[in-house]
Amino acid sequence: MKVLFTTLLLAATVSVAAQVDTTFVAKGNPIVNYKYLGDPAALVHDGTLYIYAGHDECPAPKQFYLMNEWCILSTKDMKTFQEYSYKLQAKSFEWAKGEAWASQVIERDGKFYWYVTVEHKTDPGKSIGVAVSDSPTGPFKDARGSALITNSMTTEYTQIFWDDIDPTVWIDDDGQAYLFWGNTQCYYAKLKKNMIELEGPIKPIHLPRFTEAPWIHKRGDWYYLSFASEFPEKICYAMSKNINGPWEYKGILNEIAGNSNTNHQSIIEFNGEWYFIYHNGGINPDGCGFRRSICADRLYYNEDGTIKRMVMTSEGVQ
Ligand code: FUB
């Protein structure tokens, strides 16, 4: 009886978690045109590409970040997308005041870890938390009950209150996991195998004109660290043969979006193609950095491993 009850409960939890809210066919860029979403972080798992994005809720004509939750989308072919009913709330982290800024999800040993930026209640400034789930579509719950990174852990490098934002996580071939993040100053640190504690010191990475939004990806034996640069933001990148650097700056990858002062990218391989997934202000009549929209375009490499300059298109990847 107990086993039957547990099985039913598990089945109910899984079906609630995977409930789809909206299915739509993308008509080029922006991909989503029924709501504003920014900071798209891509994950490929089991033949599906997931996008985790912050919900821009700032009403026009106001100009500030009003972001309370993150949403989950998925696609198997870059044409038909689904948005799930489950949303992760910034206030699900009891120690946080709110503000669902940029995030990323990564899988390890069948668990999905969602690293998020939020405003801390008692350690003034932005901080990084981590939630965990058995499914890429949730439900997620705070994995620590406290912040993984707080502003007071990095005051040695900068005095600003918003430098601890935009987490990106990489698990290297030897199993060692790394957290990269930052604004104005880029940081990285090793993570323990449990993915929810630091293993070792926080180290600075010196990148020219670094603003925010670091993203790590690897192709062949090259590691790539792309990031938002200056303001309004272009996306630039650096390359290395080692996740610990040194990083060689390679210049601009994507120009200013024009209709959004931020551009926040993720770069991922899916079904044999490389994609640059980013946001612009494309569905806002006046363009806007606080009512943003997710876009995707193909990304191509040169023979020497450097990346060709991105072309942002209206047609998208179809
Ligand atoms: O969405 C809030 C902030 O805007 C993100 O954390 C930054 O990367 C920028 O996109």
mmCIF file of C-alpha atoms and ligand atoms in Angstrom:
data_model
loop_
_atom_site.group_PDB
_atom_site.id
_atom_site.type_symbol
_atom_site.label_atom_id
_atom_site.label_comp_id
_atom_site.label_asym_id
_atom_site.label_seq_id
_atom_site.Cartn_x
_atom_site.Cartn_y
_atom_site.Cartn_z
ATOM 1 C CA MET A 1 0.000 0.000 0.000
ATOM 2 C CA LYS A 2 2.780 2.347 1.037
ATOM 3 C CA VAL A 3 4.685 1.545 -2.196
ATOM 4 C CA LEU A 4 1.550 2.194 -4.291
ATOM 5 C CA PHE A 5 0.946 5.528 -2.531
ATOM 6 C CA THR A 6 4.577 6.587 -3.061
ATOM 7 C CA THR A 7 4.414 5.600 -6.743
ATOM 8 C CA LEU A 8 1.184 7.568 -7.268
ATOM 9 C CA LEU A 9 2.622 10.570 -5.456
ATOM 10 C CA LEU A 10 5.776 10.423 -7.580
ATOM 11 C CA ALA A 11 3.753 10.144 -10.806
ATOM 12 C CA ALA A 12 1.602 13.119 -9.770
ATOM 13 C CA THR A 13 4.693 15.194 -8.919
ATOM 14 C CA VAL A 14 6.367 14.387 -12.246
ATOM 15 C CA SER A 15 3.249 15.226 -14.293
ATOM 16 C CA VAL A 16 2.737 18.535 -12.446
ATOM 17 C CA ALA A 17 6.407 19.356 -12.926
ATOM 18 C CA ALA A 18 6.331 18.758 -16.659
ATOM 19 C CA GLN A 19 3.006 20.490 -17.291
ATOM 20 C CA VAL A 20 3.150 22.578 -20.446
ATOM 21 C CA ASP A 21 1.524 25.996 -20.401
ATOM 22 C CA THR A 22 2.014 27.093 -23.996
ATOM 23 C CA THR A 23 3.151 25.424 -27.220
ATOM 24 C CA PHE A 24 4.040 27.627 -30.175
ATOM 25 C CA VAL A 25 5.952 27.652 -33.439
ATOM 26 C CA ALA A 26 8.663 30.321 -33.559
ATOM 27 C CA LYS A 27 8.361 32.701 -36.480
ATOM 28 C CA GLY A 28 11.998 33.792 -36.523
ATOM 29 C CA ASN A 29 13.406 36.221 -33.968
ATOM 30 C CA PRO A 30 12.348 36.988 -31.309
ATOM 31 C CA ILE A 31 11.323 33.432 -30.502
ATOM 32 C CA VAL A 32 8.752 34.296 -27.818
ATOM 33 C CA ASN A 33 6.336 37.111 -28.596
ATOM 34 C CA TYR A 34 3.648 36.784 -25.904
ATOM 35 C CA LYS A 35 5.778 37.913 -22.937
ATOM 36 C CA TYR A 36 9.138 39.545 -22.231
ATOM 37 C CA LEU A 37 12.027 37.242 -21.309
ATOM 38 C CA GLY A 38 15.721 38.057 -20.814
ATOM 39 C CA ASP A 39 19.041 36.398 -19.945
ATOM 40 C CA PRO A 40 18.420 33.101 -21.806
ATOM 41 C CA ALA A 41 20.582 30.246 -20.508
ATOM 42 C CA ALA A 42 20.557 27.117 -22.662
ATOM 43 C CA LEU A 43 20.930 23.486 -21.563
ATOM 44 C CA VAL A 44 20.890 20.418 -23.810
ATOM 45 C CA HIS A 45 19.652 17.252 -22.147
ATOM 46 C CA ASP A 46 18.356 14.027 -23.709
ATOM 47 C CA GLY A 47 17.854 15.475 -27.202
ATOM 48 C CA THR A 48 15.998 18.563 -25.943
ATOM 49 C CA LEU A 49 17.223 22.133 -25.725
ATOM 50 C CA TYR A 50 15.961 23.944 -22.644
ATOM 51 C CA ILE A 51 16.055 27.711 -22.174
ATOM 52 C CA TYR A 52 15.890 29.189 -18.677
ATOM 53 C CA ALA A 53 15.076 32.907 -18.747
ATOM 54 C CA GLY A 54 14.162 35.737 -16.416
ATOM 55 C CA HIS A 55 10.683 37.234 -16.819
ATOM 56 C CA ASP A 56 10.813 40.976 -17.584
ATOM 57 C CA GLU A 57 7.659 42.378 -15.997
ATOM 58 C CA CYS A 58 8.426 46.106 -16.007
ATOM 59 C CA PRO A 59 5.351 47.940 -17.362
ATOM 60 C CA ALA A 60 5.903 50.451 -20.207
ATOM 61 C CA PRO A 61 7.097 53.170 -20.174
ATOM 62 C CA LYS A 62 9.000 52.491 -16.928
ATOM 63 C CA GLN A 63 12.704 51.733 -17.212
ATOM 64 C CA PHE A 64 13.948 49.401 -14.497
ATOM 65 C CA TYR A 65 14.360 45.683 -13.900
ATOM 66 C CA LEU A 66 11.141 44.232 -12.510
ATOM 67 C CA MET A 67 11.917 40.529 -12.424
ATOM 68 C CA ASN A 68 10.344 38.139 -9.925
ATOM 69 C CA GLU A 69 10.625 34.738 -11.584
ATOM 70 C CA TRP A 70 12.402 32.581 -14.122
ATOM 71 C CA CYS A 71 10.593 30.612 -16.846
ATOM 72 C CA ILE A 72 11.483 27.375 -18.649
ATOM 73 C CA LEU A 73 11.106 26.708 -22.370
ATOM 74 C CA SER A 74 12.103 23.703 -24.431
ATOM 75 C CA THR A 75 12.384 22.619 -28.037
ATOM 76 C CA LYS A 76 13.490 19.533 -29.910
ATOM 77 C CA ASP A 77 13.913 21.212 -33.303
ATOM 78 C CA MET A 78 14.367 25.000 -32.713
ATOM 79 C CA LYS A 79 10.947 25.537 -34.340
ATOM 80 C CA THR A 80 8.271 24.250 -31.995
ATOM 81 C CA PHE A 81 8.728 25.474 -28.439
ATOM 82 C CA GLN A 82 6.948 24.805 -25.175
ATOM 83 C CA GLU A 83 6.800 26.910 -22.078
ATOM 84 C CA TYR A 84 6.226 25.016 -18.840
ATOM 85 C CA SER A 85 3.806 26.093 -16.134
ATOM 86 C CA TYR A 86 6.467 25.776 -13.438
ATOM 87 C CA LYS A 87 8.306 29.061 -12.686
ATOM 88 C CA LEU A 88 11.084 29.428 -10.137
ATOM 89 C CA GLN A 89 10.411 32.453 -7.909
ATOM 90 C CA ALA A 90 13.238 34.658 -6.592
ATOM 91 C CA LYS A 91 11.417 34.644 -3.257
ATOM 92 C CA SER A 92 11.629 30.836 -3.099
ATOM 93 C CA PHE A 93 15.073 31.574 -1.683
ATOM 94 C CA GLU A 94 14.020 32.617 1.831
ATOM 95 C CA TRP A 95 17.188 34.619 2.381
ATOM 96 C CA ALA A 96 16.574 36.679 -0.781
ATOM 97 C CA LYS A 97 14.605 39.892 -1.210
ATOM 98 C CA GLY A 98 13.761 39.066 -4.819
ATOM 99 C CA GLU A 99 15.052 40.198 -8.239
ATOM 100 C CA ALA A 100 15.349 37.251 -10.589
ATOM 101 C CA TRP A 101 18.428 38.286 -12.563
ATOM 102 C CA ALA A 102 20.519 36.036 -14.806
ATOM 103 C CA SER A 103 20.823 32.297 -14.142
ATOM 104 C CA GLN A 104 21.973 28.964 -15.577
ATOM 105 C CA VAL A 105 20.975 25.312 -15.153
ATOM 106 C CA ILE A 106 23.426 22.415 -15.363
ATOM 107 C CA GLU A 107 22.946 18.679 -14.870
ATOM 108 C CA ARG A 108 25.113 16.414 -12.739
ATOM 109 C CA ASP A 109 24.413 12.777 -11.876
ATOM 110 C CA GLY A 110 20.729 13.062 -12.754
ATOM 111 C CA LYS A 111 20.120 16.228 -10.729
ATOM 112 C CA PHE A 112 19.593 19.689 -12.203
ATOM 113 C CA TYR A 113 21.210 22.662 -10.467
ATOM 114 C CA TRP A 114 19.801 26.127 -11.150
ATOM 115 C CA TYR A 115 22.292 28.882 -10.251
ATOM 116 C CA VAL A 116 20.549 32.237 -9.906
ATOM 117 C CA THR A 117 21.236 35.887 -9.179
ATOM 118 C CA VAL A 118 19.039 37.480 -6.503
ATOM 119 C CA GLU A 119 19.166 40.431 -4.107
ATOM 120 C CA HIS A 120 20.158 39.365 -0.598
ATOM 121 C CA LYS A 121 17.970 40.341 2.389
ATOM 122 C CA THR A 122 20.700 40.829 4.952
ATOM 123 C CA ASP A 123 24.048 40.969 3.084
ATOM 124 C CA PRO A 124 23.357 44.058 0.954
ATOM 125 C CA GLY A 125 23.893 43.515 -2.735
ATOM 126 C CA LYS A 126 23.425 40.813 -5.310
ATOM 127 C CA SER A 127 24.208 37.230 -4.471
ATOM 128 C CA ILE A 128 24.152 33.809 -6.077
ATOM 129 C CA GLY A 129 21.927 30.969 -4.912
ATOM 130 C CA VAL A 130 21.395 27.444 -6.189
ATOM 131 C CA ALA A 131 18.211 25.388 -6.456
ATOM 132 C CA VAL A 132 18.001 21.689 -7.279
ATOM 133 C CA SER A 133 15.523 19.380 -8.989
ATOM 134 C CA ASP A 134 15.273 15.819 -10.277
ATOM 135 C CA SER A 135 13.880 17.169 -13.547
ATOM 136 C CA PRO A 136 14.981 19.942 -15.961
ATOM 137 C CA THR A 137 11.445 21.327 -15.736
ATOM 138 C CA GLY A 138 11.261 21.407 -11.964
ATOM 139 C CA PRO A 139 9.978 21.789 -9.355
ATOM 140 C CA PHE A 140 13.245 23.235 -7.982
ATOM 141 C CA LYS A 141 13.987 23.929 -4.338
ATOM 142 C CA ASP A 142 16.712 25.945 -2.633
ATOM 143 C CA ALA A 143 19.605 23.496 -2.303
ATOM 144 C CA ARG A 144 21.404 25.244 0.578
ATOM 145 C CA GLY A 145 19.008 27.529 2.446
ATOM 146 C CA SER A 146 21.654 30.251 2.122
ATOM 147 C CA ALA A 147 23.545 32.090 -0.602
ATOM 148 C CA LEU A 148 26.484 30.381 -2.290
ATOM 149 C CA ILE A 149 28.118 33.754 -3.063
ATOM 150 C CA THR A 150 27.397 37.058 -1.303
ATOM 151 C CA ASN A 151 28.656 40.570 -1.954
ATOM 152 C CA SER A 152 30.730 40.540 1.210
ATOM 153 C CA MET A 153 32.790 37.597 -0.117
ATOM 154 C CA THR A 154 34.259 39.694 -2.953
ATOM 155 C CA THR A 155 34.828 43.179 -1.464
ATOM 156 C CA GLU A 156 38.582 42.699 -1.865
ATOM 157 C CA TYR A 157 38.150 43.142 -5.634
ATOM 158 C CA THR A 158 35.456 45.828 -6.032
ATOM 159 C CA GLN A 159 33.272 47.969 -3.786
ATOM 160 C CA ILE A 160 30.132 47.815 -5.950
ATOM 161 C CA PHE A 161 27.064 45.947 -4.692
ATOM 162 C CA TRP A 162 26.155 44.238 -7.971
ATOM 163 C CA ASP A 163 29.375 42.440 -8.891
ATOM 164 C CA ASP A 164 28.127 39.005 -7.765
ATOM 165 C CA ILE A 165 25.730 38.312 -10.626
ATOM 166 C CA ASP A 166 25.332 36.171 -13.734
ATOM 167 C CA PRO A 167 26.540 32.703 -12.679
ATOM 168 C CA THR A 168 27.699 30.211 -15.292
ATOM 169 C CA VAL A 169 28.848 26.709 -14.379
ATOM 170 C CA TRP A 170 31.156 24.350 -16.195
ATOM 171 C CA ILE A 171 31.964 20.706 -15.376
ATOM 172 C CA ASP A 172 35.347 19.886 -16.842
ATOM 173 C CA ASP A 173 36.366 16.567 -18.407
ATOM 174 C CA ASP A 174 37.988 15.422 -15.128
ATOM 175 C CA GLY A 175 34.704 16.028 -13.253
ATOM 176 C CA GLN A 176 35.827 19.236 -11.524
ATOM 177 C CA ALA A 177 33.046 21.831 -11.547
ATOM 178 C CA TYR A 178 33.664 25.595 -11.746
ATOM 179 C CA LEU A 179 31.469 28.614 -11.102
ATOM 180 C CA PHE A 180 32.181 31.796 -13.082
ATOM 181 C CA TRP A 181 30.312 35.056 -12.475
ATOM 182 C CA GLY A 182 30.733 38.796 -12.127
ATOM 183 C CA ASN A 183 29.994 42.362 -13.057
ATOM 184 C CA THR A 184 32.895 44.754 -13.713
ATOM 185 C CA GLN A 185 35.181 42.063 -12.283
ATOM 186 C CA CYS A 186 34.964 38.465 -13.527
ATOM 187 C CA TYR A 187 35.451 35.777 -10.848
ATOM 188 C CA TYR A 188 35.712 32.023 -10.759
ATOM 189 C CA ALA A 189 35.927 29.328 -8.101
ATOM 190 C CA LYS A 190 35.895 25.548 -7.932
ATOM 191 C CA LEU A 191 32.708 23.816 -6.789
ATOM 192 C CA LYS A 192 32.600 20.662 -4.698
ATOM 193 C CA LYS A 193 31.145 17.553 -6.303
ATOM 194 C CA ASN A 194 27.887 18.249 -4.452
ATOM 195 C CA MET A 195 27.627 21.405 -6.662
ATOM 196 C CA ILE A 196 26.369 23.552 -3.805
ATOM 197 C CA GLU A 197 29.590 24.503 -1.971
ATOM 198 C CA LEU A 198 32.789 26.228 -3.032
ATOM 199 C CA GLU A 199 35.969 24.192 -3.037
ATOM 200 C CA GLY A 200 38.807 26.661 -2.712
ATOM 201 C CA PRO A 201 39.258 30.396 -3.069
ATOM 202 C CA ILE A 202 37.495 32.900 -5.302
ATOM 203 C CA LYS A 203 39.925 34.083 -7.991
ATOM 204 C CA PRO A 204 39.703 37.114 -10.306
ATOM 205 C CA ILE A 205 39.997 36.782 -14.089
ATOM 206 C CA HIS A 206 41.298 39.805 -15.948
ATOM 207 C CA LEU A 207 39.388 40.378 -19.162
ATOM 208 C CA PRO A 208 39.529 43.660 -21.070
ATOM 209 C CA ARG A 209 36.353 45.795 -20.836
ATOM 210 C CA PHE A 210 34.456 43.048 -18.982
ATOM 211 C CA THR A 211 30.954 44.093 -17.920
ATOM 212 C CA GLU A 212 29.001 40.918 -17.037
ATOM 213 C CA ALA A 213 27.325 37.742 -18.363
ATOM 214 C CA PRO A 214 30.259 35.286 -18.532
ATOM 215 C CA TRP A 215 29.441 32.023 -20.334
ATOM 216 C CA ILE A 216 31.764 29.053 -20.707
ATOM 217 C CA HIS A 217 31.642 26.557 -23.539
ATOM 218 C CA LYS A 218 34.126 24.138 -25.081
ATOM 219 C CA ARG A 219 34.706 22.926 -28.649
ATOM 220 C CA GLY A 220 37.479 20.425 -29.336
ATOM 221 C CA ASP A 221 40.283 21.342 -26.974
ATOM 222 C CA TRP A 222 39.450 25.077 -26.866
ATOM 223 C CA TYR A 223 37.612 26.639 -23.936
ATOM 224 C CA TYR A 224 35.673 29.823 -24.703
ATOM 225 C CA LEU A 225 34.735 32.502 -22.189
ATOM 226 C CA SER A 226 32.232 34.871 -23.772
ATOM 227 C CA PHE A 227 31.001 37.934 -21.907
ATOM 228 C CA ALA A 228 29.145 41.227 -22.176
ATOM 229 C CA SER A 229 31.516 44.132 -22.692
ATOM 230 C CA GLU A 230 31.161 47.894 -22.034
ATOM 231 C CA PHE A 231 27.725 49.523 -21.940
ATOM 232 C CA PRO A 232 25.566 49.382 -23.968
ATOM 233 C CA GLU A 233 26.859 45.869 -24.299
ATOM 234 C CA LYS A 234 28.611 44.058 -27.087
ATOM 235 C CA ILE A 235 29.498 40.393 -26.596
ATOM 236 C CA CYS A 236 33.228 39.655 -26.651
ATOM 237 C CA TYR A 237 35.148 36.466 -26.007
ATOM 238 C CA ALA A 238 38.437 34.952 -24.924
ATOM 239 C CA MET A 239 39.932 31.499 -25.564
ATOM 240 C CA SER A 240 42.155 29.159 -23.593
ATOM 241 C CA LYS A 241 43.437 25.593 -23.705
ATOM 242 C CA ASN A 242 42.782 25.326 -19.967
ATOM 243 C CA ILE A 243 39.692 26.135 -17.922
ATOM 244 C CA ASN A 244 42.001 27.856 -15.419
ATOM 245 C CA GLY A 245 43.377 30.129 -18.155
ATOM 246 C CA PRO A 246 45.318 32.123 -19.156
ATOM 247 C CA TRP A 247 42.511 33.551 -21.325
ATOM 248 C CA GLU A 248 43.473 35.211 -24.593
ATOM 249 C CA TYR A 249 41.119 38.027 -25.545
ATOM 250 C CA LYS A 250 39.743 37.569 -29.088
ATOM 251 C CA GLY A 251 37.615 40.690 -29.536
ATOM 252 C CA ILE A 252 33.991 41.313 -30.424
ATOM 253 C CA LEU A 253 31.700 38.396 -31.155
ATOM 254 C CA ASN A 254 28.387 40.253 -31.376
ATOM 255 C CA GLU A 255 27.659 43.954 -31.855
ATOM 256 C CA ILE A 256 25.330 46.067 -29.682
ATOM 257 C CA ALA A 257 21.766 44.848 -30.170
ATOM 258 C CA GLY A 258 20.654 48.462 -30.711
ATOM 259 C CA ASN A 259 17.236 48.081 -29.166
ATOM 260 C CA SER A 260 18.489 46.753 -25.808
ATOM 261 C CA ASN A 261 21.421 47.948 -23.692
ATOM 262 C CA THR A 262 22.158 44.337 -22.691
ATOM 263 C CA ASN A 263 22.463 41.275 -24.920
ATOM 264 C CA HIS A 264 23.185 38.358 -22.507
ATOM 265 C CA GLN A 265 24.280 35.297 -24.513
ATOM 266 C CA SER A 266 24.526 31.577 -24.121
ATOM 267 C CA ILE A 267 26.410 29.418 -26.626
ATOM 268 C CA ILE A 268 25.568 25.763 -27.080
ATOM 269 C CA GLU A 269 25.779 22.850 -29.515
ATOM 270 C CA PHE A 270 22.489 21.161 -30.309
ATOM 271 C CA ASN A 271 21.862 18.464 -32.923
ATOM 272 C CA GLY A 272 25.271 19.107 -34.509
ATOM 273 C CA GLU A 273 24.855 22.894 -34.903
ATOM 274 C CA TRP A 274 26.137 25.726 -32.735
ATOM 275 C CA TYR A 275 23.728 28.380 -31.507
ATOM 276 C CA PHE A 276 24.081 31.859 -30.047
ATOM 277 C CA ILE A 277 21.030 32.418 -27.849
ATOM 278 C CA TYR A 278 20.601 35.992 -26.609
ATOM 279 C CA HIS A 279 18.104 38.740 -25.936
ATOM 280 C CA ASN A 280 17.243 42.009 -27.658
ATOM 281 C CA GLY A 281 14.409 44.548 -27.387
ATOM 282 C CA GLY A 282 12.804 43.173 -30.542
ATOM 283 C CA ILE A 283 9.090 43.055 -29.657
ATOM 284 C CA ASN A 284 8.985 46.337 -27.799
ATOM 285 C CA PRO A 285 7.830 49.097 -30.185
ATOM 286 C CA ASP A 286 10.536 51.487 -28.955
ATOM 287 C CA GLY A 287 13.118 48.836 -28.124
ATOM 288 C CA CYS A 288 13.947 48.544 -24.449
ATOM 289 C CA GLY A 289 16.515 47.034 -22.101
ATOM 290 C CA PHE A 290 13.818 46.170 -19.539
ATOM 291 C CA ARG A 291 11.285 44.440 -21.815
ATOM 292 C CA ARG A 292 13.538 41.991 -23.600
ATOM 293 C CA SER A 293 13.029 39.056 -25.941
ATOM 294 C CA ILE A 294 14.874 35.800 -26.574
ATOM 295 C CA CYS A 295 16.468 35.211 -29.973
ATOM 296 C CA ALA A 296 18.646 32.474 -31.487
ATOM 297 C CA ASP A 297 21.065 32.564 -34.399
ATOM 298 C CA ARG A 298 23.614 30.116 -35.762
ATOM 299 C CA LEU A 299 27.235 30.496 -34.645
ATOM 300 C CA TYR A 300 30.160 29.489 -36.855
ATOM 301 C CA TYR A 301 33.862 28.887 -36.239
ATOM 302 C CA ASN A 302 36.958 29.631 -38.273
ATOM 303 C CA GLU A 303 39.450 26.849 -38.958
ATOM 304 C CA ASP A 304 41.763 28.078 -36.202
ATOM 305 C CA GLY A 305 38.975 27.774 -33.617
ATOM 306 C CA THR A 306 38.164 31.484 -33.398
ATOM 307 C CA ILE A 307 34.482 32.356 -33.779
ATOM 308 C CA LYS A 308 33.105 34.210 -36.794
ATOM 309 C CA ARG A 309 31.408 37.533 -36.007
ATOM 310 C CA MET A 310 27.739 36.905 -35.164
ATOM 311 C CA VAL A 311 24.997 38.079 -37.471
ATOM 312 C CA MET A 312 21.762 38.759 -35.572
ATOM 313 C CA THR A 313 18.861 37.990 -37.895
ATOM 314 C CA SER A 314 15.098 38.512 -37.980
ATOM 315 C CA GLU A 315 14.668 35.110 -39.651
ATOM 316 C CA GLY A 316 16.316 33.238 -36.782
ATOM 317 C CA VAL A 317 17.496 29.670 -37.211
ATOM 318 C CA GLN A 318 14.740 28.217 -39.380
HETATM 319 O O1 FUB B 1 18.488 40.757 -16.202
HETATM 320 C C1 FUB B 1 19.183 41.531 -15.263
HETATM 321 C C2 FUB B 1 20.610 41.746 -15.703
HETATM 322 O O2 FUB B 1 20.644 42.344 -16.991
HETATM 323 C C3 FUB B 1 21.423 40.485 -15.895
HETATM 324 O O3 FUB B 1 21.816 39.881 -14.704
HETATM 325 C C4 FUB B 1 22.524 41.011 -16.746
HETATM 326 O O4 FUB B 1 23.297 40.035 -17.375
HETATM 327 C C5 FUB B 1 21.764 41.877 -17.736
HETATM 328 O O5 FUB B 1 21.294 41.117 -18.808
#
